[in-house]
Coordinates of C-alpha atoms in Angstrom, one line a residue:
P1 CA 0.4 11.0 -18.8
V2 CA -0.5 12.6 -22.0
E3 CA -1.2 16.3 -21.7
A4 CA -3.2 18.1 -24.3
D5 CA -1.9 21.5 -23.2
A6 CA 1.6 20.8 -21.8
V7 CA 3.2 23.3 -19.5
E8 CA 6.4 23.3 -17.5
H9 CA 5.0 22.4 -14.1
G10 CA 8.0 23.6 -12.2
Q11 CA 7.6 27.1 -13.6
S12 CA 3.8 27.0 -13.2
I13 CA 3.9 26.2 -9.4
R14 CA 6.6 28.9 -8.9
E15 CA 4.3 31.5 -10.5
L16 CA 1.4 30.3 -8.4
I17 CA 3.4 30.6 -5.2
D18 CA 4.7 34.0 -6.2
D19 CA 1.1 35.2 -6.7
M20 CA 0.1 33.7 -3.4
N21 CA 2.9 35.5 -1.6
A22 CA 2.0 38.8 -3.3
G23 CA -1.6 38.5 -2.2
K24 CA -3.0 38.1 -5.7
V25 CA -4.9 34.9 -5.0
D26 CA -8.3 35.3 -3.3
T27 CA -9.5 31.8 -3.7
L28 CA -7.4 28.6 -4.2
I29 CA -9.0 25.3 -5.2
I30 CA -6.9 22.2 -5.0
L31 CA -8.3 19.2 -6.9
G32 CA -6.9 15.9 -5.7
G33 CA -3.5 17.1 -4.8
N34 CA -1.4 17.4 -1.7
P35 CA 1.0 20.2 -2.4
V36 CA 1.9 20.8 1.3
Y37 CA 3.5 17.3 1.1
S38 CA 4.6 17.0 -2.5
A39 CA 5.6 20.6 -3.6
P40 CA 9.4 21.2 -3.9
V41 CA 10.6 21.9 -0.4
D42 CA 12.5 25.1 -1.3
L43 CA 9.3 26.8 -2.6
D44 CA 7.6 26.7 0.9
F45 CA 4.1 26.2 -0.4
N46 CA 2.9 25.8 3.2
A47 CA 3.8 29.3 4.2
A48 CA 2.3 30.8 1.0
L49 CA -1.0 29.2 1.8
D50 CA -1.5 31.4 4.8
K51 CA -1.8 34.4 2.5
V52 CA -4.8 33.1 0.6
A53 CA -8.2 34.3 1.8
L54 CA -10.3 31.2 0.9
R55 CA -8.8 27.8 0.5
I56 CA -10.8 24.8 -0.7
Q57 CA -9.6 21.2 -1.3
S58 CA -11.3 18.3 -3.0
S59 CA -9.7 14.9 -2.4
I60 CA -10.5 11.3 -1.5
Y61 CA -8.5 11.4 1.7
K62 CA -7.7 14.1 4.3
N63 CA -4.0 14.8 4.1
E64 CA -1.3 17.3 5.1
T65 CA -2.9 20.0 2.9
T66 CA -6.3 19.5 4.5
D67 CA -5.0 21.0 7.8
K68 CA -4.5 24.3 5.9
M69 CA -7.9 24.4 4.2
H70 CA -11.1 26.2 5.1
W71 CA -13.2 23.7 3.2
H72 CA -12.6 20.0 2.4
V73 CA -14.9 18.5 -0.3
P74 CA -15.0 14.7 -0.5
A75 CA -14.0 13.7 -4.0
T76 CA -15.2 10.7 -6.0
H77 CA -12.9 7.9 -6.9
Y78 CA -12.3 7.8 -10.6
L79 CA -14.4 4.6 -10.8
E80 CA -17.3 6.5 -9.3
A81 CA -17.7 9.3 -11.9
W82 CA -18.1 10.0 -15.6
S83 CA -15.1 11.5 -17.3
D84 CA -12.9 11.3 -20.4
V85 CA -9.2 10.6 -20.9
R86 CA -6.7 10.2 -23.8
S87 CA -4.3 7.4 -24.5
Y88 CA -0.7 7.9 -25.6
D89 CA -1.7 8.4 -29.2
G90 CA -4.4 10.9 -28.4
T91 CA -7.4 8.4 -28.7
A92 CA -10.1 9.6 -26.3
T93 CA -12.3 7.3 -24.2
I94 CA -15.4 7.9 -22.2
M95 CA -14.9 6.7 -18.6
Q96 CA -18.1 5.1 -17.3
P97 CA -18.4 4.7 -13.5
M98 CA -18.7 1.2 -12.1
I99 CA -20.8 2.3 -9.1
Q100 CA -22.5 5.3 -7.6
P101 CA -20.4 7.4 -5.2
L102 CA -20.2 5.5 -1.9
Y103 CA -19.6 8.6 0.2
D104 CA -21.5 11.4 -1.7
G105 CA -18.4 12.7 -3.3
R106 CA -18.1 15.2 -6.1
S107 CA -16.0 14.8 -9.2
P108 CA -13.6 17.6 -10.5
H109 CA -16.1 18.3 -13.3
E110 CA -18.9 19.0 -10.9
I111 CA -16.8 21.2 -8.7
L112 CA -15.5 23.3 -11.6
A113 CA -19.0 23.6 -13.0
I114 CA -19.9 25.6 -9.9
F115 CA -17.5 28.3 -10.9
T116 CA -19.0 28.4 -14.5
D117 CA -22.5 29.0 -13.2
Q118 CA -23.6 25.4 -13.7
P119 CA -24.1 24.1 -10.2
G120 CA -25.9 20.8 -9.6
I121 CA -25.2 19.3 -13.0
S122 CA -24.0 15.7 -12.9
S123 CA -20.7 14.5 -14.3
H124 CA -22.5 12.5 -16.8
D125 CA -24.3 15.5 -18.2
L126 CA -21.2 17.6 -18.2
V127 CA -19.2 15.0 -20.1
Q128 CA -22.0 14.3 -22.5
T129 CA -22.6 18.0 -23.2
Y130 CA -18.9 18.5 -24.1
W131 CA -19.0 15.7 -26.6
K132 CA -22.2 17.0 -28.1
T133 CA -20.1 20.1 -29.1
Q134 CA -17.5 17.8 -30.6
H135 CA -19.9 15.6 -32.4
A136 CA -22.9 17.8 -33.3
T137 CA -24.9 15.4 -35.5
P138 CA -28.4 14.1 -35.4
D139 CA -27.1 10.6 -34.6
F140 CA -25.4 11.8 -31.4
E141 CA -27.3 9.4 -29.1
G142 CA -26.2 6.4 -31.1
W143 CA -22.7 7.7 -31.4
W144 CA -22.5 8.2 -27.6
R145 CA -23.8 4.7 -26.8
T146 CA -21.3 3.2 -29.3
S147 CA -18.4 5.2 -27.8
V148 CA -19.3 4.2 -24.3
H149 CA -19.8 0.6 -25.3
D150 CA -16.6 0.2 -27.4
G151 CA -14.4 2.1 -24.8
F152 CA -13.0 4.6 -27.2
V153 CA -14.0 7.5 -29.5
N154 CA -13.5 6.4 -33.0
G155 CA -11.3 8.8 -35.1
S156 CA -10.0 10.8 -32.1
A157 CA -6.3 9.9 -32.4
S158 CA -4.0 12.9 -32.7
P159 CA -2.4 13.4 -36.1
A160 CA 1.2 12.4 -36.4
R161 CA 3.7 15.3 -36.4
T162 CA 7.3 15.4 -37.7
L163 CA 9.6 17.1 -35.2
S164 CA 13.3 17.8 -35.1
A165 CA 15.4 18.3 -32.0
K166 CA 16.7 21.8 -31.3
L167 CA 20.0 20.9 -29.7
A168 CA 21.0 24.5 -29.5
G169 CA 18.4 25.0 -26.8
L170 CA 19.8 22.5 -24.4
P171 CA 21.7 23.9 -21.4
A172 CA 25.4 23.3 -21.2
A173 CA 26.5 20.3 -19.2
P174 CA 27.1 21.3 -15.6
N175 CA 30.6 21.0 -14.0
V176 CA 30.1 18.1 -11.6
D177 CA 32.7 16.7 -9.3
P178 CA 33.1 13.0 -10.4
N179 CA 33.7 12.0 -6.9
A180 CA 30.6 13.7 -5.5
T181 CA 27.6 11.6 -4.5
E182 CA 24.6 12.0 -6.7
I183 CA 21.0 11.8 -5.4
S184 CA 18.2 10.4 -7.6
F185 CA 14.5 10.8 -6.9
R186 CA 12.3 8.1 -8.4
P187 CA 8.5 7.3 -8.2
D188 CA 7.9 4.2 -6.1
P189 CA 7.4 1.0 -8.1
T190 CA 4.0 0.3 -6.4
I191 CA 2.5 3.4 -4.9
Y192 CA 4.0 5.8 -7.6
D193 CA 4.2 9.4 -6.2
G194 CA 2.1 8.6 -3.2
T195 CA -1.2 8.5 -5.1
F196 CA -1.8 4.9 -4.1
I197 CA -0.3 5.0 -0.6
N198 CA -3.7 4.0 0.9
N199 CA -4.0 0.9 -1.3
A200 CA -3.1 -2.0 1.0
W201 CA -2.7 -4.4 -1.9
L202 CA 0.0 -2.2 -3.4
Q203 CA 1.6 -1.5 0.0
E204 CA 2.1 -5.2 0.5
T205 CA 3.1 -5.9 -3.0
P206 CA 6.9 -6.6 -3.0
K207 CA 9.0 -4.1 -5.0
P208 CA 10.3 -5.8 -8.1
L209 CA 14.0 -5.6 -7.3
S210 CA 14.3 -5.3 -3.5
R211 CA 11.3 -7.5 -2.6
T212 CA 10.6 -5.0 0.3
T213 CA 7.1 -4.0 1.4
W214 CA 5.4 -1.3 3.4
D215 CA 8.5 1.0 3.2
N216 CA 10.7 2.8 0.8
V217 CA 14.5 2.4 0.9
G218 CA 17.6 4.3 -0.1
M219 CA 19.3 2.2 -2.8
V220 CA 23.0 2.2 -3.0
S221 CA 25.5 0.0 -4.8
P222 CA 27.2 -3.1 -3.2
A223 CA 30.6 -1.3 -3.5
M224 CA 29.3 1.6 -1.4
V225 CA 28.0 -0.9 1.2
S226 CA 31.5 -2.4 1.4
A227 CA 33.2 1.0 1.5
W228 CA 30.9 2.3 4.3
K229 CA 31.1 -1.1 6.1
L230 CA 27.3 -1.2 6.2
N231 CA 27.3 -5.0 6.1
Q232 CA 29.1 -5.2 9.4
L233 CA 26.4 -5.0 12.1
G234 CA 28.9 -4.6 14.9
D235 CA 27.7 -5.5 18.4
Q236 CA 24.0 -5.0 17.7
N237 CA 22.2 -8.2 18.5
D238 CA 18.7 -6.9 19.3
H239 CA 17.5 -6.1 15.8
Q240 CA 15.8 -8.5 13.4
S241 CA 17.7 -10.0 10.5
D242 CA 15.8 -7.8 8.0
A243 CA 16.8 -4.6 9.8
Q244 CA 18.9 -2.1 7.8
R245 CA 21.3 0.6 9.0
I246 CA 19.8 4.1 8.8
L247 CA 21.6 6.7 6.7
V248 CA 21.3 10.5 7.1
V249 CA 21.1 12.0 3.6
E250 CA 21.9 15.7 3.3
F251 CA 21.2 17.6 0.1
Q252 CA 21.4 21.4 -0.3
G253 CA 21.3 21.9 3.5
R254 CA 18.3 19.6 4.2
K255 CA 18.3 16.2 5.8
V256 CA 16.3 13.0 5.8
E257 CA 16.8 9.6 7.4
V258 CA 16.5 6.6 5.2
P259 CA 17.2 2.8 5.5
Y260 CA 19.8 1.7 3.0
W261 CA 19.3 -1.2 0.6
P262 CA 22.3 -2.8 -1.3
Q263 CA 21.1 -3.2 -4.9
P264 CA 23.2 -5.2 -7.4
G265 CA 23.6 -3.2 -10.6
H266 CA 23.1 0.1 -8.9
P267 CA 25.7 2.7 -10.0
D268 CA 28.4 3.8 -7.5
N269 CA 28.4 7.2 -5.9
V270 CA 24.6 7.5 -6.3
I271 CA 21.8 7.0 -3.7
T272 CA 18.3 6.6 -5.0
L273 CA 15.4 7.8 -2.9
F274 CA 11.8 6.8 -3.7
L275 CA 8.9 9.2 -3.5
G276 CA 5.4 8.8 -2.1
Y277 CA 6.0 7.6 1.4
G278 CA 6.4 9.5 4.7
Q279 CA 2.9 11.0 4.7
Q280 CA 1.8 11.8 8.2
R281 CA -1.9 12.5 7.5
T282 CA -3.6 10.2 5.0
G283 CA -5.7 7.1 5.2
R284 CA -5.4 4.4 7.8
V285 CA -3.3 2.2 5.5
G286 CA -0.7 4.8 4.5
T287 CA -0.1 7.0 7.5
G288 CA 3.4 6.8 8.9
T289 CA 4.8 4.3 6.4
G290 CA 8.3 5.0 5.0
Y291 CA 10.3 8.2 4.9
N292 CA 9.5 11.4 3.0
A293 CA 12.0 11.9 0.2
G294 CA 10.4 15.3 -0.5
K295 CA 12.2 16.7 2.6
V296 CA 15.3 17.0 0.5
R297 CA 13.8 17.4 -3.0
P298 CA 14.2 21.0 -4.3
S299 CA 12.7 22.6 -7.4
T300 CA 16.2 22.8 -8.9
A301 CA 16.8 19.1 -8.7
Q302 CA 13.5 17.3 -8.8
Y303 CA 14.9 14.1 -10.4
I304 CA 18.7 14.1 -10.0
G305 CA 21.3 16.3 -8.3
S306 CA 24.9 16.2 -7.3
G307 CA 26.5 17.0 -3.9
A308 CA 24.6 14.7 -1.5
K309 CA 26.3 13.9 1.8
I310 CA 25.8 10.6 3.5
E311 CA 26.2 9.9 7.2
V312 CA 26.1 6.3 8.5
T313 CA 24.3 5.9 11.9
N314 CA 24.3 3.1 14.4
R315 CA 20.5 3.0 14.3
Y316 CA 18.4 0.5 12.4
W317 CA 15.2 0.4 10.4
D318 CA 13.1 -2.7 10.4
I319 CA 12.3 -3.7 6.8
A320 CA 9.7 -6.2 5.7
V321 CA 11.3 -8.3 3.0
T322 CA 9.6 -11.3 1.4
Q323 CA 12.8 -12.9 -0.1
G324 CA 15.9 -13.6 2.0
H325 CA 18.3 -15.0 -0.6
F326 CA 18.9 -13.3 -4.0
S327 CA 21.8 -15.4 -5.3
M328 CA 21.3 -18.6 -7.3
D329 CA 24.8 -19.9 -6.3
E330 CA 25.0 -23.4 -7.6
R331 CA 21.3 -24.3 -7.3
E332 CA 19.9 -23.1 -10.7
P333 CA 16.2 -22.4 -9.9
V334 CA 16.4 -20.4 -13.1
K335 CA 17.8 -22.3 -16.0
V336 CA 19.6 -19.9 -18.4
A337 CA 22.0 -20.1 -21.3
T338 CA 23.3 -17.8 -24.0
L339 CA 22.0 -18.2 -27.5
E340 CA 25.4 -19.6 -28.6
D341 CA 25.3 -22.2 -25.9
F342 CA 21.7 -23.1 -26.6
I343 CA 22.5 -23.8 -30.2
Q344 CA 25.2 -26.2 -29.1
K345 CA 23.3 -27.7 -26.2
K346 CA 19.5 -27.8 -26.9
N347 CA 19.0 -29.9 -23.7
F348 CA 20.9 -27.5 -21.3
A349 CA 17.8 -27.2 -19.0
H350 CA 18.1 -31.0 -18.2
E351 CA 21.8 -31.5 -17.5
N352 CA 21.2 -32.1 -13.8
P353 CA 21.8 -35.9 -13.4
K354 CA 19.5 -36.0 -10.4
E355 CA 16.5 -34.9 -12.4
E356 CA 13.8 -37.5 -12.7
P357 CA 11.7 -38.1 -15.9
Q358 CA 8.7 -35.8 -16.0
D359 CA 6.6 -37.6 -18.5
Q360 CA 4.3 -40.0 -16.6
S361 CA 4.5 -42.5 -19.5
E362 CA 8.3 -42.8 -19.0
A363 CA 9.8 -45.3 -16.5
R364 CA 9.4 -44.1 -13.0
P365 CA 10.8 -45.3 -9.7
E366 CA 8.8 -47.1 -7.1
S367 CA 6.6 -44.6 -5.3
L368 CA 3.9 -44.3 -2.7
Y369 CA 2.1 -41.8 -4.9
P370 CA -0.6 -43.1 -7.2
N371 CA 0.1 -42.9 -11.0
Y372 CA -3.0 -41.0 -12.0
R373 CA -2.4 -41.3 -15.7
E374 CA -2.2 -45.1 -15.5
K375 CA -5.5 -45.1 -13.7
N376 CA -7.0 -42.9 -16.5
W377 CA -7.7 -40.3 -13.9
Y378 CA -7.7 -37.3 -16.3
K379 CA -10.4 -38.4 -18.8
E380 CA -11.5 -35.0 -20.0
Y381 CA -9.1 -32.2 -18.9
A382 CA -5.7 -32.0 -17.4
W383 CA -4.9 -28.4 -16.5
G384 CA -1.4 -27.1 -16.6
M385 CA 0.7 -23.9 -16.8
S386 CA 3.9 -22.8 -18.4
I387 CA 5.9 -19.7 -17.4
D388 CA 8.4 -18.2 -19.9
L389 CA 11.3 -16.8 -17.9
N390 CA 12.5 -15.0 -21.0
S391 CA 9.4 -12.8 -20.9
C392 CA 8.9 -12.2 -17.2
I393 CA 10.0 -8.7 -16.1
G394 CA 9.0 -9.0 -12.4
C395 CA 6.4 -6.3 -12.6
Q396 CA 4.1 -8.0 -10.0
S397 CA 0.9 -7.5 -12.1
C398 CA 0.2 -11.2 -11.7
A399 CA 0.4 -11.0 -7.9
V400 CA -2.0 -8.1 -7.6
A401 CA -4.4 -9.6 -10.1
C402 CA -4.4 -12.9 -8.1
Q403 CA -5.0 -10.9 -4.9
A404 CA -8.0 -9.2 -6.4
E405 CA -9.4 -12.3 -8.0
N406 CA -9.1 -14.6 -5.0
N407 CA -10.0 -12.3 -2.1
I408 CA -6.5 -12.6 -0.6
S409 CA -6.1 -10.6 2.6
V410 CA -3.3 -8.2 3.4
V411 CA -1.6 -8.9 6.7
G412 CA 0.5 -5.8 7.5
K413 CA 4.2 -5.1 7.9
E414 CA 4.7 -7.0 11.2
Q415 CA 3.2 -10.2 9.8
V416 CA 5.2 -9.9 6.6
Q417 CA 8.3 -9.6 8.8
R418 CA 7.3 -12.9 10.4
G419 CA 7.0 -14.6 6.9
R420 CA 3.2 -14.7 7.0
E421 CA 2.5 -12.8 3.8
M422 CA -0.6 -14.2 2.0
Q423 CA 0.0 -13.7 -1.7
W424 CA -0.6 -16.9 -3.6
I425 CA 2.1 -16.2 -6.2
R426 CA 5.5 -14.7 -5.4
I427 CA 8.1 -13.6 -7.9
D428 CA 11.6 -14.4 -6.8
A429 CA 14.5 -12.1 -8.1
Y430 CA 17.9 -13.6 -8.6
Y431 CA 21.2 -12.0 -9.4
E432 CA 24.2 -13.7 -11.1
G433 CA 27.6 -12.5 -12.0
D434 CA 29.4 -9.3 -11.1
P435 CA 27.4 -7.4 -8.4
A436 CA 28.2 -4.1 -10.2
N437 CA 26.7 -5.4 -13.5
P438 CA 24.8 -8.6 -12.8
N439 CA 22.3 -10.6 -14.8
V440 CA 18.9 -10.3 -13.3
Y441 CA 16.2 -13.1 -13.5
F442 CA 12.6 -13.2 -12.2
Q443 CA 10.8 -16.4 -11.5
P444 CA 7.0 -16.4 -10.6
V445 CA 6.3 -19.3 -8.2
P446 CA 2.6 -20.2 -7.6
C447 CA 1.4 -23.6 -6.3
M448 CA 2.9 -26.1 -8.6
Q449 CA -0.2 -28.4 -8.6
C450 CA 2.1 -31.4 -8.3
E451 CA 1.2 -34.9 -9.7
N452 CA 3.1 -36.4 -6.7
A453 CA 2.0 -33.7 -4.2
P454 CA 3.9 -33.9 -0.9
C455 CA 1.1 -32.0 0.8
E456 CA -1.6 -34.6 0.1
P457 CA -0.5 -37.7 2.1
V458 CA 0.3 -35.8 5.2
C459 CA -3.0 -34.0 5.7
P460 CA -4.8 -35.8 8.6
V461 CA -8.3 -34.6 7.6
G462 CA -8.1 -34.9 3.8
A463 CA -8.4 -31.1 3.3
T464 CA -5.9 -31.2 0.4
L465 CA -6.6 -33.7 -2.3
H466 CA -6.1 -34.5 -6.0
S467 CA -8.8 -33.6 -8.4
T468 CA -9.8 -35.6 -11.5
E469 CA -8.4 -32.7 -13.6
G470 CA -5.0 -32.6 -11.9
L471 CA -5.5 -29.8 -9.5
N472 CA -4.3 -29.9 -5.9
D473 CA -7.6 -28.8 -4.3
M474 CA -8.1 -27.3 -0.9
V475 CA -11.3 -28.0 1.0
Y476 CA -11.5 -25.1 3.4
N477 CA -14.2 -26.5 5.6
R478 CA -12.1 -29.6 6.4
C479 CA -8.9 -27.7 7.2
V480 CA -8.0 -27.7 10.9
G481 CA -4.8 -25.8 10.6
T482 CA -2.2 -28.5 11.3
R483 CA 0.1 -26.9 8.6
Y484 CA 1.6 -30.3 7.9
C485 CA 1.0 -29.6 4.2
S486 CA 3.0 -26.4 4.4
N487 CA 5.9 -28.1 6.2
N488 CA 6.0 -30.8 3.5
C489 CA 5.8 -28.4 0.5
P490 CA 9.3 -27.9 -1.0
Y491 CA 8.2 -24.8 -2.9
K492 CA 6.8 -23.0 0.1
V493 CA 3.7 -21.7 -1.7
R494 CA 1.0 -22.4 0.8
R495 CA -0.3 -19.6 3.0
F496 CA -1.9 -19.8 6.4
N497 CA -4.3 -17.4 8.1
F498 CA -2.7 -17.0 11.5
F499 CA -5.3 -14.3 12.4
L500 CA -8.7 -13.2 11.1
F501 CA -7.2 -11.0 8.4
A502 CA -10.5 -10.6 6.5
D503 CA -12.9 -7.8 7.4
Y504 CA -16.4 -9.2 7.3
D505 CA -18.1 -6.1 8.7
T506 CA -17.2 -3.0 6.6
P507 CA -19.9 -2.6 4.0
S508 CA -17.8 -1.0 1.3
L509 CA -15.2 -3.9 1.4
K510 CA -17.9 -6.4 0.6
L511 CA -18.3 -4.8 -2.8
G512 CA -14.7 -5.3 -3.6
R513 CA -14.7 -9.1 -3.2
N514 CA -15.2 -11.7 -5.8
P515 CA -18.5 -13.5 -5.0
D516 CA -17.3 -16.7 -6.7
V517 CA -14.4 -17.2 -4.2
T518 CA -14.7 -18.0 -0.5
V519 CA -13.5 -15.4 2.0
R520 CA -11.3 -17.4 4.3
S521 CA -11.2 -17.2 8.1
R522 CA -8.6 -17.8 10.7
G523 CA -6.9 -21.2 10.9
V524 CA -7.3 -22.1 7.2
M525 CA -4.5 -23.0 4.7
E526 CA -4.9 -21.5 1.2
K527 CA -2.9 -21.4 -2.0
C528 CA -3.2 -21.0 -5.8
T529 CA -6.1 -22.9 -7.3
Y530 CA -5.4 -22.2 -11.0
C531 CA -8.5 -19.9 -10.6
V532 CA -10.8 -23.0 -10.3
Q533 CA -13.8 -20.7 -10.2
R534 CA -13.0 -19.6 -13.8
I535 CA -12.5 -23.2 -14.9
T536 CA -15.9 -24.1 -13.4
Q537 CA -17.6 -21.2 -15.1
A538 CA -16.2 -22.3 -18.5
R539 CA -17.2 -25.9 -17.8
I540 CA -20.8 -24.9 -17.1
A541 CA -21.0 -22.8 -20.2
A542 CA -19.5 -25.7 -22.3
E543 CA -22.0 -28.2 -20.8
K544 CA -24.9 -26.0 -21.6
E545 CA -23.8 -26.0 -25.3
D546 CA -22.8 -29.7 -25.2
R547 CA -19.2 -29.1 -26.2
A548 CA -15.7 -29.2 -24.8
I549 CA -14.0 -26.2 -23.2
R550 CA -12.3 -24.3 -26.0
E551 CA -8.6 -23.4 -26.1
G552 CA -8.1 -20.0 -24.5
E553 CA -11.6 -20.0 -23.0
V554 CA -10.1 -20.2 -19.5
L555 CA -7.6 -17.5 -18.5
T556 CA -6.3 -17.4 -15.0
A557 CA -6.1 -14.0 -13.3
C558 CA -2.3 -14.0 -13.4
Q559 CA -2.3 -14.9 -17.1
Q560 CA -4.9 -12.3 -18.0
A561 CA -3.0 -9.5 -16.2
C562 CA 0.6 -10.4 -17.5
P563 CA 1.7 -7.6 -19.8
T564 CA 4.4 -9.7 -21.5
E565 CA 2.2 -12.9 -21.8
A566 CA 4.8 -14.9 -19.9
I567 CA 2.1 -17.1 -18.4
I568 CA 0.3 -19.7 -20.5
F569 CA -2.5 -21.9 -19.1
G570 CA -4.6 -24.5 -20.6
D571 CA -5.5 -28.2 -21.1
I572 CA -2.4 -30.4 -21.6
N573 CA -4.7 -33.2 -22.7
N574 CA -5.3 -31.2 -25.8
P575 CA -2.1 -31.6 -28.0
D576 CA -3.0 -28.5 -30.0
S577 CA -3.2 -26.2 -26.9
A578 CA -0.4 -23.7 -26.5
V579 CA 0.5 -25.0 -23.0
A580 CA 0.8 -28.6 -24.3
K581 CA 3.1 -27.5 -27.1
L582 CA 5.3 -25.7 -24.6
K583 CA 5.4 -28.8 -22.4
D584 CA 6.3 -31.1 -25.2
R585 CA 10.1 -31.5 -24.6
K586 CA 10.7 -32.9 -28.1
R587 CA 9.5 -29.7 -29.6
N588 CA 10.5 -27.4 -26.7
P589 CA 13.6 -28.8 -24.8
R590 CA 13.7 -25.6 -22.8
D591 CA 10.7 -26.8 -20.7
Y592 CA 11.8 -27.8 -17.2
S593 CA 10.4 -28.3 -13.7
L594 CA 11.5 -26.5 -10.5
L595 CA 13.2 -28.9 -8.1
A596 CA 12.5 -31.7 -10.5
E597 CA 14.9 -34.0 -8.6
L598 CA 12.3 -34.3 -5.8
N599 CA 10.0 -36.2 -8.2
T600 CA 7.0 -34.0 -7.4
R601 CA 6.1 -33.8 -11.1
P602 CA 4.6 -30.3 -11.0
R603 CA 1.9 -29.2 -13.5
T604 CA 3.5 -25.7 -13.5
T605 CA 6.7 -25.8 -15.5
Y606 CA 9.1 -23.1 -16.8
V607 CA 10.6 -22.2 -20.2
A608 CA 14.3 -21.7 -19.6
A609 CA 15.7 -18.3 -20.4
V610 CA 18.0 -17.8 -23.4
R611 CA 20.0 -14.6 -23.5
N612 CA 21.8 -13.1 -26.5
P613 CA 24.2 -10.6 -25.0
N614 CA 26.3 -8.2 -27.0
P615 CA 29.9 -9.4 -26.7
K616 CA 31.2 -5.8 -26.8
L617 CA 29.2 -5.1 -23.6
G618 CA 30.4 -8.2 -21.8
S619 CA 28.3 -11.3 -21.0
G620 CA 27.6 -10.3 -17.4
T621 CA 28.0 -13.9 -16.4
E622 CA 31.4 -13.7 -14.8
K623 CA 31.4 -14.8 -11.2
A624 CA 32.1 -12.2 -8.6

């Protein structure tokens, strides 16, 4: 985050604790933090709190720090209060709340105003009053409305500065034993430093590399796994297949127990611990998940340190993992070539002799599936998607966006371990080459919306059927839960509500659901719909204006959220659409279908990856 008045936080908290221990702090106000949990363990913030006469905390949740407070003030969520923030270049924006506070909370502005003799003033008035001092002109009301409407304050970017590095001020490199084990502390990929531990969507979002959920792990290299014989489970037969051996990590005299995770590409003699988990008092979602890496994180090594000791135990930690196989072996779900090979073989993505022709106009074998194009089924629109594997970085933005857009339930750690996760789009991670330095590929897999959909003919009640625009529709009211469609799907992208995961009763949860999408109940099969509700909205708007749906007028949730624009969606009947151009194999021979040899003819296809490695660094494609 950009700081207008940057300070060295490690030194700042030391000074605060010194003042607390010296009895210099009469009143301590903690806004939004949980320092009893997150402060460096060697500073002993917990003991220093006992020497403060009056202790007040404002936070969304009660946490470990709350137990040491005299007063706890419910805080507003950042979407419930007026405020202002700056972007990386200094541009300011006025934050407008989406709703009134649900639980009568108070924003940090309102709490601080009490101590400046301005009690009772709303966050709106406080923020507006500040900007009046920054823009003191007669047209302030118009300027304010424009800034709120546009989302940024025009002309507020910070001026550019030219700086030079003062290398003489850098500390000398420490003398480190090259054989010692380093410890690395990193923010968690989904819940960050624990700020989002009570967000169930993020808890159940698989981590980009490990595909684990609901826990943090201790990452080590494959070479360390072999050296410590961690992959030899011995005589243990009572643990699940996704159980991992527990390691005791000791650093500077303190210990924490962590489940190990073998991570290809991870450096040797290093263990990476992820922050944010292990909170024992927080919301219902986050309490008791994972381990607390803060137990061994001192102020002198908040990010990396040397001299960790690792002890291997015979105990196991059950991990919820959404992917069980990370090696492509000889299957090639991800088609990839180097730039040099691509120049010589433009058609490298279609070298599989089993692959059937994908163009419906080409010759096709005898089939029980109707040829919808011959029947002129898609008269107006034929929706399709293309995913560029060169661009996908596995960040999971699409999965979370899909969950929010389509009212997808979370199921919890136990159900994920049973393979019952509900996300409509998964991102598979594959590793190829030397485990010490592999090539890594990510492949988003939603419902493929097959032309020859194996799920359709096996449904006994016609709950899954083909639409006139090429979508594989689900009629929830018809579904009786036979799960024949899921058994017949080679891509395994259908999800089934084994239990009533949706909460119909909590009032605040109703506000978080998309009213355009049905909230499914128990016993119903569900899957990606290409955000059919958005297609319908665009169709209605186009019909009102007596026109066709324009290119780019329909954005699926995953496409809209993708930061690298790896997902392209549109009408393949329109030859000028971006998706039609990507699917034209004469112009784009890199377009290919997943499991094309099964002749399912999916509407979702992929753009094969082309890498241009530096030969001096090695190609990374050598087989281990």
